[in-house]
Amino acid sequence: MTSRPSLLAALSKQADRDINIASLFETEADRLDRFVMREGPIRADFSKQALDKNALEALLKLAAKCDLEEWRAKLFSGERVNTSEDRAVLHMALRGVGGTQENQADVAQMRAHMADYANAIRADGKFKNIVHIGIGGSDLGPRLVADAFEAAADQSLTLRFAENVDGASVNDAIKGLNPADTLAVVVSKSFGTQETKMNGESVRDWLGEHGGTNMIAVTANRERAINFGIAAENIFDFWDWVGGRYSVWSAVGLSLQIAYGPDVFAEFLDGAKAMDMHFRDQPLQENLPVMLALTGIWNRNGLGYGSQAVIPYSRRLRKFSAFLQQLEMESNGKSATRQGEATTLTCPVIWGDEGTNGQHAFFQWLHQGPSAGRYGGAPVDFVAVLKDHENRPAHHAALLANCFAQSEALMLGKDEATVREENADRDDIDALAPQKTFPGNRPSTTITLDELSANALGHLIALYEHKTFVQGVIWDVNSFDQWGVELGKVLATKILEEMSKDIAGNHDPSTTALMKLVQN
Ligand code: F6P
């Protein structure tokens, strides 16, 4: 097989020409048909990307050369595609797709156990508050979903989160709550994470006499949870074939089930399942996650963009870009291939904030800022919800108008001649015109959800999960390990111990000086 660097270099050559996005609508009569795709409540419009029919063909050929279909089959069959940790990757099995019969039986049992437990807690009424303790994949997914579900919640249970080791995180989570009617759910795949263990200990202290009964755990390491002091019957299991950042569908979502009910959670899983089946069964050229991934590859490897913005025009999806930062950057932010060869053109920086807030912050840069990318700024994924439930139609109309306007403005820009015409009376026009000109031709995708249902959210998250997998295949990296987070964790443990014992240790001069700031 041709080497990956040469395939990606060929793509960059193919992109080395000027493409005018707006004029593609004239030259490609079927552009909207070709570049708009739908799966259930999700519609994705890729037509404002700076890629034409030829580019798309090149991308599909690249996917074939990278054996994408074979990798997809391996993933769903439960092959150990996480090679560096020798594990299968089967978060789809949590939604009822793929895996062995044994996996499916384990999942069915786990789902029944979670639903029974959640129903019992909801019916009992003893608990008024849930404090979910976890970080990274044990936090970001549940937190994103909690925000989204909150609109439809019956408000009988409050759900709070404690993730950071900063004492403020625990303090804010328990503020004003009564230990007697608070259930703490400690969530950690490894049950070895410093932040989660420390937060768990602090919350257990706060629970006082209720510590034994009001704390449960979710983990893939039952033994450690027992050693931590959680009673065996209060532990919900998941498995090593569920990666942390892909785990919201497992018992990691227990707090969500308790707070919002098992039915809502089941809809969420069903939405993801529909996207799984779409990804598994649709040909590459009609496959939404594949298209999302390939446009990203075009922007990264063809056009040279180093970052990708994701802007949800929805307050309730405000955590989406933070969630994707872990999903995509922890999965594909790597510089070594599966074979250990050096590679540089992998995951871009993923960033963003909710719209319209971002418009009053970094959109200036998106519209007029420079970047290494061929057309400047950064590609944007706009995410919008068509029908909302906030009972403020005027607000919703304004929100959507802003979203649609931004993608149009990024694409069309405003040329210098127009600026000169509009400002003909200014005697500093030569200086002013370039400053008020918008270059345009900046690529974006707009993804709409018919409404922010649990089902649609399941679709959306699974869409990006599969996108991440596809990009990992093309970049030839293992998307399911995260060795890059280890070094800092080890050093933090060492430094904490040295600082507590007032030892200087063996560090560089800058770190030593920093440690001295907090040592006596
Ligand atoms: O940040 C590294 C990481 O291992 C993530 O991959 C994971 O989601 C997070 O820490 C939390 O891990 P755990 O669920 O084991 O506490």
XYZ file of C-alpha atoms and ligand atoms in Angstrom:
536
model
C 0.000 0.000 0.000
C 1.162 3.561 -0.747
C 2.481 5.156 2.439
C 0.193 7.408 4.424
C 2.401 10.516 4.159
C 2.466 10.219 0.380
C -1.313 9.768 0.205
C -1.809 12.863 2.325
C 0.784 14.773 0.310
C -1.131 13.872 -2.842
C -4.261 15.303 -1.289
C -2.516 18.523 -0.462
C -1.363 18.772 -4.095
C -4.918 18.211 -5.253
C -6.048 21.091 -2.993
C -3.363 23.435 -4.300
C -5.671 25.464 -6.516
C -8.190 28.209 -5.870
C -11.688 26.997 -5.230
C -14.426 29.576 -4.907
C -17.157 28.079 -2.761
C -19.953 30.412 -3.844
C -19.325 29.837 -7.524
C -19.528 26.074 -7.037
C -23.285 26.505 -6.655
C -23.314 27.747 -10.277
C -20.920 25.203 -11.748
C -22.297 22.205 -9.879
C -26.033 22.229 -10.457
C -26.610 19.297 -8.111
C -24.400 20.683 -5.348
C -27.094 20.863 -2.689
C -28.306 17.323 -3.433
C -24.809 15.982 -3.383
C -23.589 17.816 -0.312
C -26.629 17.678 1.950
C -27.212 14.479 3.888
C -29.781 13.400 6.401
C -30.084 10.663 8.967
C -33.264 10.786 11.063
C -33.453 14.154 12.824
C -29.985 15.247 11.687
C -29.345 17.141 8.475
C -25.827 18.134 7.517
C -25.099 20.659 4.803
C -21.532 20.402 3.535
C -22.172 22.571 0.486
C -20.362 25.578 1.999
C -17.104 23.616 2.263
C -14.303 24.593 -0.103
C -14.431 21.345 -1.950
C -15.821 20.399 -5.317
C -16.857 17.148 -6.962
C -13.262 16.303 -7.892
C -12.045 16.868 -4.371
C -14.794 14.657 -3.033
C -13.823 11.914 -5.443
C -10.195 12.202 -4.353
C -11.251 11.951 -0.729
C -13.356 8.866 -1.364
C -10.429 7.263 -3.168
C -8.188 8.134 -0.250
C -10.665 6.472 2.126
C -10.630 3.342 -0.031
C -6.824 3.301 -0.128
C -6.798 3.545 3.658
C -9.073 0.459 3.835
C -11.821 2.387 5.569
C -14.504 -0.212 4.841
C -12.316 -2.983 6.211
C -11.575 -0.981 9.366
C -15.262 -0.241 9.821
C -16.043 -3.959 9.602
C -13.277 -4.727 12.107
C -14.653 -2.142 14.514
C -18.199 -3.498 14.485
C -17.088 -7.124 14.651
C -15.301 -6.488 17.936
C -11.783 -6.979 16.619
C -9.128 -5.536 18.919
C -8.687 -2.279 17.010
C -7.220 -0.579 20.086
C -3.930 -2.306 19.397
C -1.657 -0.553 21.891
C -3.957 -1.613 24.745
C -5.060 -4.816 23.024
C -8.771 -4.069 23.406
C -11.887 -4.188 21.303
C -13.838 -0.931 20.927
C -17.532 -1.559 21.275
C -19.341 1.476 22.596
C -21.857 0.790 19.789
C -22.761 -2.450 21.586
C -24.074 -0.292 24.435
C -26.649 0.947 21.918
C -27.374 -2.591 20.717
C -25.147 -2.663 17.633
C -22.159 -4.974 17.101
C -20.167 -7.058 19.528
C -20.621 -10.681 20.492
C -23.692 -12.325 21.987
C -21.906 -12.225 25.319
C -21.344 -8.466 24.984
C -25.006 -7.987 24.168
C -26.113 -10.119 27.110
C -23.866 -8.097 29.465
C -25.276 -4.866 28.057
C -28.891 -6.008 28.412
C -28.270 -6.967 32.021
C -26.548 -3.661 32.736
C -29.350 -1.666 31.114
C -31.989 -3.489 33.144
C -30.021 -2.998 36.348
C -29.585 0.731 35.682
C -33.226 1.240 34.779
C -34.464 -0.657 37.843
C -32.166 1.302 40.095
C -33.096 4.646 38.551
C -36.806 3.863 38.741
C -36.512 2.814 42.362
C -34.673 6.012 43.322
C -37.193 8.128 41.451
C -40.165 6.350 43.015
C -38.724 6.355 46.525
C -38.359 10.111 46.656
C -35.711 10.039 49.411
C -33.123 11.709 47.216
C -33.567 15.243 46.002
C -30.054 15.786 44.643
C -27.457 13.831 42.746
C -23.800 14.786 42.781
C -21.987 13.179 39.870
C -18.250 12.904 40.537
C -15.936 12.136 37.615
C -13.632 13.828 35.106
C -12.824 13.621 31.372
C -14.986 10.978 29.764
C -16.616 10.335 33.117
C -17.840 13.930 33.152
C -18.019 15.635 29.765
C -20.605 13.354 28.156
C -22.964 13.284 31.153
C -22.604 17.047 31.564
C -23.358 17.787 27.906
C -26.391 15.525 27.984
C -27.592 16.901 31.325
C -27.643 20.434 29.898
C -29.579 19.224 26.902
C -32.108 17.189 28.883
C -32.617 19.864 31.501
C -35.219 21.676 29.399
C -37.571 18.714 29.474
C -36.783 17.639 33.046
C -39.452 17.487 35.716
C -37.062 19.263 38.109
C -37.800 16.861 40.959
C -34.108 15.965 41.206
C -31.206 18.335 40.818
C -28.036 17.089 39.191
C -24.690 18.664 40.056
C -21.179 17.797 38.886
C -17.791 17.798 40.593
C -14.898 17.145 38.238
C -11.881 19.356 38.910
C -9.517 18.618 41.797
C -9.867 22.315 42.655
C -11.764 22.421 45.957
C -14.105 24.955 44.355
C -15.493 22.176 42.219
C -16.666 20.109 45.195
C -17.696 23.192 47.148
C -19.927 24.405 44.324
C -21.395 20.944 43.798
C -22.518 20.474 47.387
C -23.344 24.091 48.189
C -26.759 24.375 49.820
C -27.463 20.642 49.629
C -28.481 18.401 52.493
C -26.327 15.250 52.857
C -29.368 13.257 53.973
C -31.139 13.625 50.635
C -28.090 13.684 48.324
C -26.866 10.695 46.352
C -23.204 10.823 45.286
C -22.304 8.856 42.171
C -18.546 8.340 41.836
C -17.727 7.577 38.201
C -14.315 6.418 37.115
C -13.450 3.761 34.588
C -10.089 3.119 36.238
C -11.016 4.180 39.757
C -7.457 5.417 39.920
C -7.978 9.022 38.853
C -6.621 11.465 41.420
C -9.287 14.131 40.921
C -12.190 11.727 41.222
C -10.818 9.897 44.234
C -10.109 13.123 46.082
C -13.517 14.569 45.239
C -15.125 11.266 46.241
C -13.341 11.350 49.599
C -14.338 14.959 50.249
C -17.969 14.312 49.371
C -17.969 11.198 51.530
C -16.677 13.275 54.461
C -19.416 15.780 53.798
C -22.037 13.007 53.674
C -20.948 12.060 57.210
C -23.221 9.433 58.709
C -24.861 8.980 55.274
C -21.542 8.142 53.604
C -22.194 4.411 53.543
C -25.672 4.518 52.036
C -25.618 7.658 49.897
C -22.617 6.921 47.714
C -22.498 4.558 44.775
C -19.867 3.931 42.103
C -19.637 3.271 38.369
C -16.418 1.648 37.217
C -14.638 -0.960 35.129
C -12.416 -1.702 38.126
C -14.711 -3.104 40.818
C -11.847 -4.108 43.071
C -10.522 -0.561 43.377
C -14.013 0.766 44.064
C -14.412 -1.772 46.866
C -11.018 -0.768 48.267
C -12.201 2.822 48.142
C -15.006 1.754 50.452
C -18.031 1.370 48.192
C -20.213 -1.622 49.038
C -20.142 -4.272 46.286
C -23.912 -4.030 45.741
C -23.565 -0.287 45.126
C -21.177 -0.686 42.212
C -22.281 -0.512 38.574
C -19.878 -2.116 36.142
C -18.754 -1.413 32.646
C -16.060 -2.976 30.552
C -12.611 -2.296 29.147
C -14.078 -2.257 25.634
C -15.818 1.020 26.466
C -13.352 3.906 26.136
C -13.754 6.695 28.704
C -14.646 9.326 26.100
C -17.162 6.934 24.508
C -18.760 5.901 27.786
C -21.796 8.136 28.338
C -23.936 5.312 26.925
C -22.849 2.911 29.664
C -23.494 3.013 33.408
C -21.495 6.268 33.256
C -24.882 7.722 32.277
C -26.537 6.425 35.461
C -26.879 9.899 36.999
C -28.696 10.962 33.828
C -31.061 8.015 34.106
C -31.816 8.831 37.713
C -32.317 12.534 37.047
C -34.249 12.321 33.770
C -35.661 8.798 33.747
C -34.781 5.578 31.941
C -37.177 6.279 29.058
C -35.331 9.431 28.034
C -32.045 7.579 28.283
C -33.396 4.748 26.118
C -34.362 7.298 23.436
C -30.853 8.711 23.610
C -29.391 5.244 23.024
C -31.831 4.620 20.174
C -30.733 7.804 18.456
C -27.106 6.717 18.604
C -28.075 3.250 17.403
C -29.699 4.687 14.292
C -26.485 6.584 13.542
C -24.442 3.417 14.150
C -26.494 1.520 11.623
C -26.269 4.360 9.143
C -22.486 4.453 9.529
C -22.177 0.680 9.331
C -24.481 0.144 6.364
C -24.384 3.166 4.074
C -21.901 3.359 1.214
C -19.074 5.754 1.918
C -20.314 8.447 -0.473
C -23.714 8.572 1.250
C -22.422 8.188 4.755
C -22.814 11.151 7.090
C -19.965 10.440 9.543
C -17.688 9.602 6.602
C -18.546 12.879 4.896
C -17.998 14.847 8.104
C -14.641 13.136 8.530
C -13.564 13.589 4.919
C -14.377 17.291 4.827
C -12.253 17.580 7.971
C -9.428 15.694 6.257
C -9.700 18.036 3.269
C -9.461 21.078 5.522
C -6.599 19.662 7.560
C -4.503 17.799 5.017
C -5.595 19.489 1.812
C -6.064 23.122 2.790
C -3.662 23.116 5.734
C -6.000 24.278 8.505
C -4.676 23.692 12.008
C -7.926 24.184 13.838
C -11.617 23.459 13.583
C -14.264 25.552 15.322
C -17.547 24.043 16.472
C -20.255 26.539 17.327
C -23.535 25.217 18.695
C -26.278 27.803 18.311
C -27.973 26.366 21.346
C -27.438 27.240 24.988
C -28.306 23.668 25.843
C -25.481 22.351 23.671
C -22.961 24.803 25.059
C -20.707 21.995 26.279
C -20.522 20.434 22.837
C -17.173 21.889 21.820
C -15.621 20.931 25.187
C -16.989 17.419 24.736
C -15.514 17.238 21.241
C -12.167 18.482 22.479
C -11.792 15.291 24.451
C -13.453 13.070 21.862
C -11.352 14.240 18.930
C -8.145 15.568 20.460
C -7.657 12.767 22.971
C -8.476 10.249 20.247
C -6.498 11.630 17.325
C -4.094 14.211 18.752
C -1.111 11.981 18.036
C 2.202 12.134 16.245
C 2.962 8.451 15.838
C 1.110 6.025 13.586
C -0.069 2.593 14.637
C 3.257 1.294 13.313
C 5.237 3.865 15.283
C 6.134 6.063 12.332
C 6.239 9.821 12.783
C 3.265 11.764 11.449
C 2.402 15.423 11.753
C -0.862 16.077 9.967
C -3.363 14.610 12.404
C -6.032 16.161 14.604
C -6.526 19.933 14.393
C -7.257 21.959 17.509
C -10.978 21.728 18.217
C -12.453 24.794 19.846
C -15.565 26.891 20.122
C -18.298 28.358 22.257
C -22.023 28.786 21.946
C -23.471 31.102 19.354
C -24.318 33.944 19.499
C -21.781 34.528 22.324
C -18.833 33.626 20.113
C -19.885 36.287 17.600
C -18.976 38.925 20.170
C -15.629 37.348 20.914
C -13.651 35.407 18.329
C -15.763 35.742 15.187
C -13.695 38.782 14.230
C -10.788 36.367 13.757
C -12.976 33.829 11.949
C -14.031 36.462 9.399
C -10.843 38.442 8.951
C -8.062 36.713 10.851
C -5.129 35.037 9.156
C -4.223 31.401 9.632
C -2.099 28.725 8.052
C -5.228 27.452 6.284
C -5.473 28.297 2.619
C -8.442 30.668 2.920
C -7.725 32.035 6.428
C -9.602 31.739 9.722
C -10.788 28.231 10.549
C -13.411 25.885 9.206
C -16.569 25.975 11.324
C -19.187 23.393 12.168
C -22.375 25.287 12.964
C -24.889 23.235 14.953
C -28.461 24.507 15.225
C -31.751 23.200 16.589
C -34.721 23.921 14.328
C -37.571 23.640 16.799
C -36.971 24.588 20.376
C -39.002 24.283 23.546
C -38.198 27.522 25.267
C -41.503 29.212 24.429
C -39.730 32.280 23.174
C -40.163 32.103 19.425
C -38.714 35.542 18.774
C -35.499 34.568 20.514
C -35.310 31.332 18.611
C -35.855 33.022 15.259
C -33.074 35.502 16.056
C -30.750 32.691 17.129
C -31.273 30.774 13.893
C -30.993 33.910 11.773
C -27.617 34.614 13.337
C -26.431 31.101 12.699
C -27.447 31.096 9.059
C -26.090 34.615 8.548
C -22.669 33.689 9.870
C -22.141 30.813 7.482
C -23.316 32.979 4.594
C -21.030 35.834 5.629
C -18.050 33.505 5.985
C -18.632 32.184 2.506
C -19.608 35.343 0.611
C -17.496 37.910 2.421
C -17.609 41.507 1.222
C -15.284 42.675 -1.498
C -13.190 45.805 -1.461
C -15.115 47.473 -4.292
C -18.332 47.289 -2.268
C -16.588 48.664 0.797
C -15.195 51.550 -1.250
C -18.622 52.301 -2.675
C -20.237 52.270 0.767
C -17.563 54.548 2.217
C -16.966 56.849 -0.750
C -17.179 59.926 1.470
C -14.253 58.890 3.669
C -10.972 60.568 2.789
C -9.031 57.746 4.497
C -10.681 55.190 2.196
C -7.382 53.659 1.040
C -6.501 52.778 4.606
C -10.031 51.900 5.583
C -11.138 49.698 2.695
C -8.827 46.732 3.362
C -9.801 46.831 7.041
C -13.499 46.626 6.244
C -13.143 43.991 3.537
C -14.189 40.419 4.264
C -12.240 37.932 2.164
C -15.006 35.320 2.358
C -14.573 31.847 0.933
C -14.167 30.477 4.449
C -15.529 26.949 4.747
C -18.265 25.753 7.061
C -20.726 22.933 7.586
C -24.167 23.490 9.066
C -25.703 20.650 11.027
C -29.303 20.974 12.092
C -31.270 18.897 14.580
C -35.015 18.875 13.986
C -35.364 19.403 17.735
C -33.232 18.829 20.792
C -34.766 15.460 21.613
C -32.812 12.724 23.374
C -32.945 10.811 20.125
C -31.459 13.657 18.099
C -28.719 14.187 20.671
C -27.867 10.481 20.489
C -27.571 10.835 16.720
C -25.369 13.902 17.013
C -22.857 12.462 19.481
C -22.599 9.158 17.603
C -22.058 11.133 14.381
C -18.939 12.752 15.830
C -17.764 9.500 17.433
C -17.758 7.832 14.026
C -16.206 10.871 12.390
C -13.359 10.551 14.873
C -12.919 6.880 14.037
C -12.833 7.546 10.284
C -10.243 10.279 10.666
C -8.127 8.010 12.862
C -8.179 5.380 10.102
C -7.095 7.918 7.490
C -4.353 9.323 9.707
C -3.360 5.777 10.694
C -3.387 6.492 14.414
C -4.943 4.445 17.197
C -7.927 6.616 18.192
C -8.590 4.643 21.344
C -5.549 5.062 23.568
C -4.312 8.256 25.262
C -0.681 7.815 26.285
C -0.173 11.561 26.072
C -2.042 12.166 29.330
C 0.183 9.917 31.424
C 3.396 11.872 31.927
C 1.756 14.883 33.553
C -0.247 12.624 35.886
C 2.913 10.860 37.095
C 4.756 14.122 37.642
C 1.798 15.661 39.492
C 1.771 12.747 41.933
C 5.514 13.138 42.504
C 5.333 16.908 42.942
C 2.379 16.654 45.319
C 4.278 14.244 47.507
C 7.439 16.350 47.449
C 5.546 19.538 48.250
C 3.713 17.872 51.119
C 7.013 16.577 52.561
C 8.801 19.823 51.824
C 11.333 18.081 49.587
C 12.925 19.927 46.647
C 13.141 16.823 44.457
C 14.954 16.798 41.178
C 13.363 19.308 38.834
C 14.305 21.971 36.341
C 14.970 25.431 37.846
C 11.610 26.878 36.774
C 9.611 24.037 38.347
C 11.727 24.130 41.474
C 11.042 27.865 41.827
C 7.306 27.279 41.368
C 7.297 24.587 44.036
C 9.129 26.917 46.411
C 6.287 29.410 46.079
C 4.051 27.024 48.033
C 6.680 25.356 50.202
C 7.806 26.794 53.516
O -7.501 12.204 30.888
C -7.207 10.877 30.774
C -8.363 9.982 31.117
O -7.857 8.704 31.232
C -9.502 10.026 30.103
O -9.260 9.242 29.002
C -10.636 9.576 30.943
O -11.865 9.866 30.356
C -10.383 10.375 32.202
O -8.970 10.339 32.348
C -11.033 9.845 33.437
O -10.649 8.531 33.686
P -11.446 7.608 34.662
O -12.827 7.429 34.140
O -10.688 6.315 34.691
O -11.454 8.266 36.014
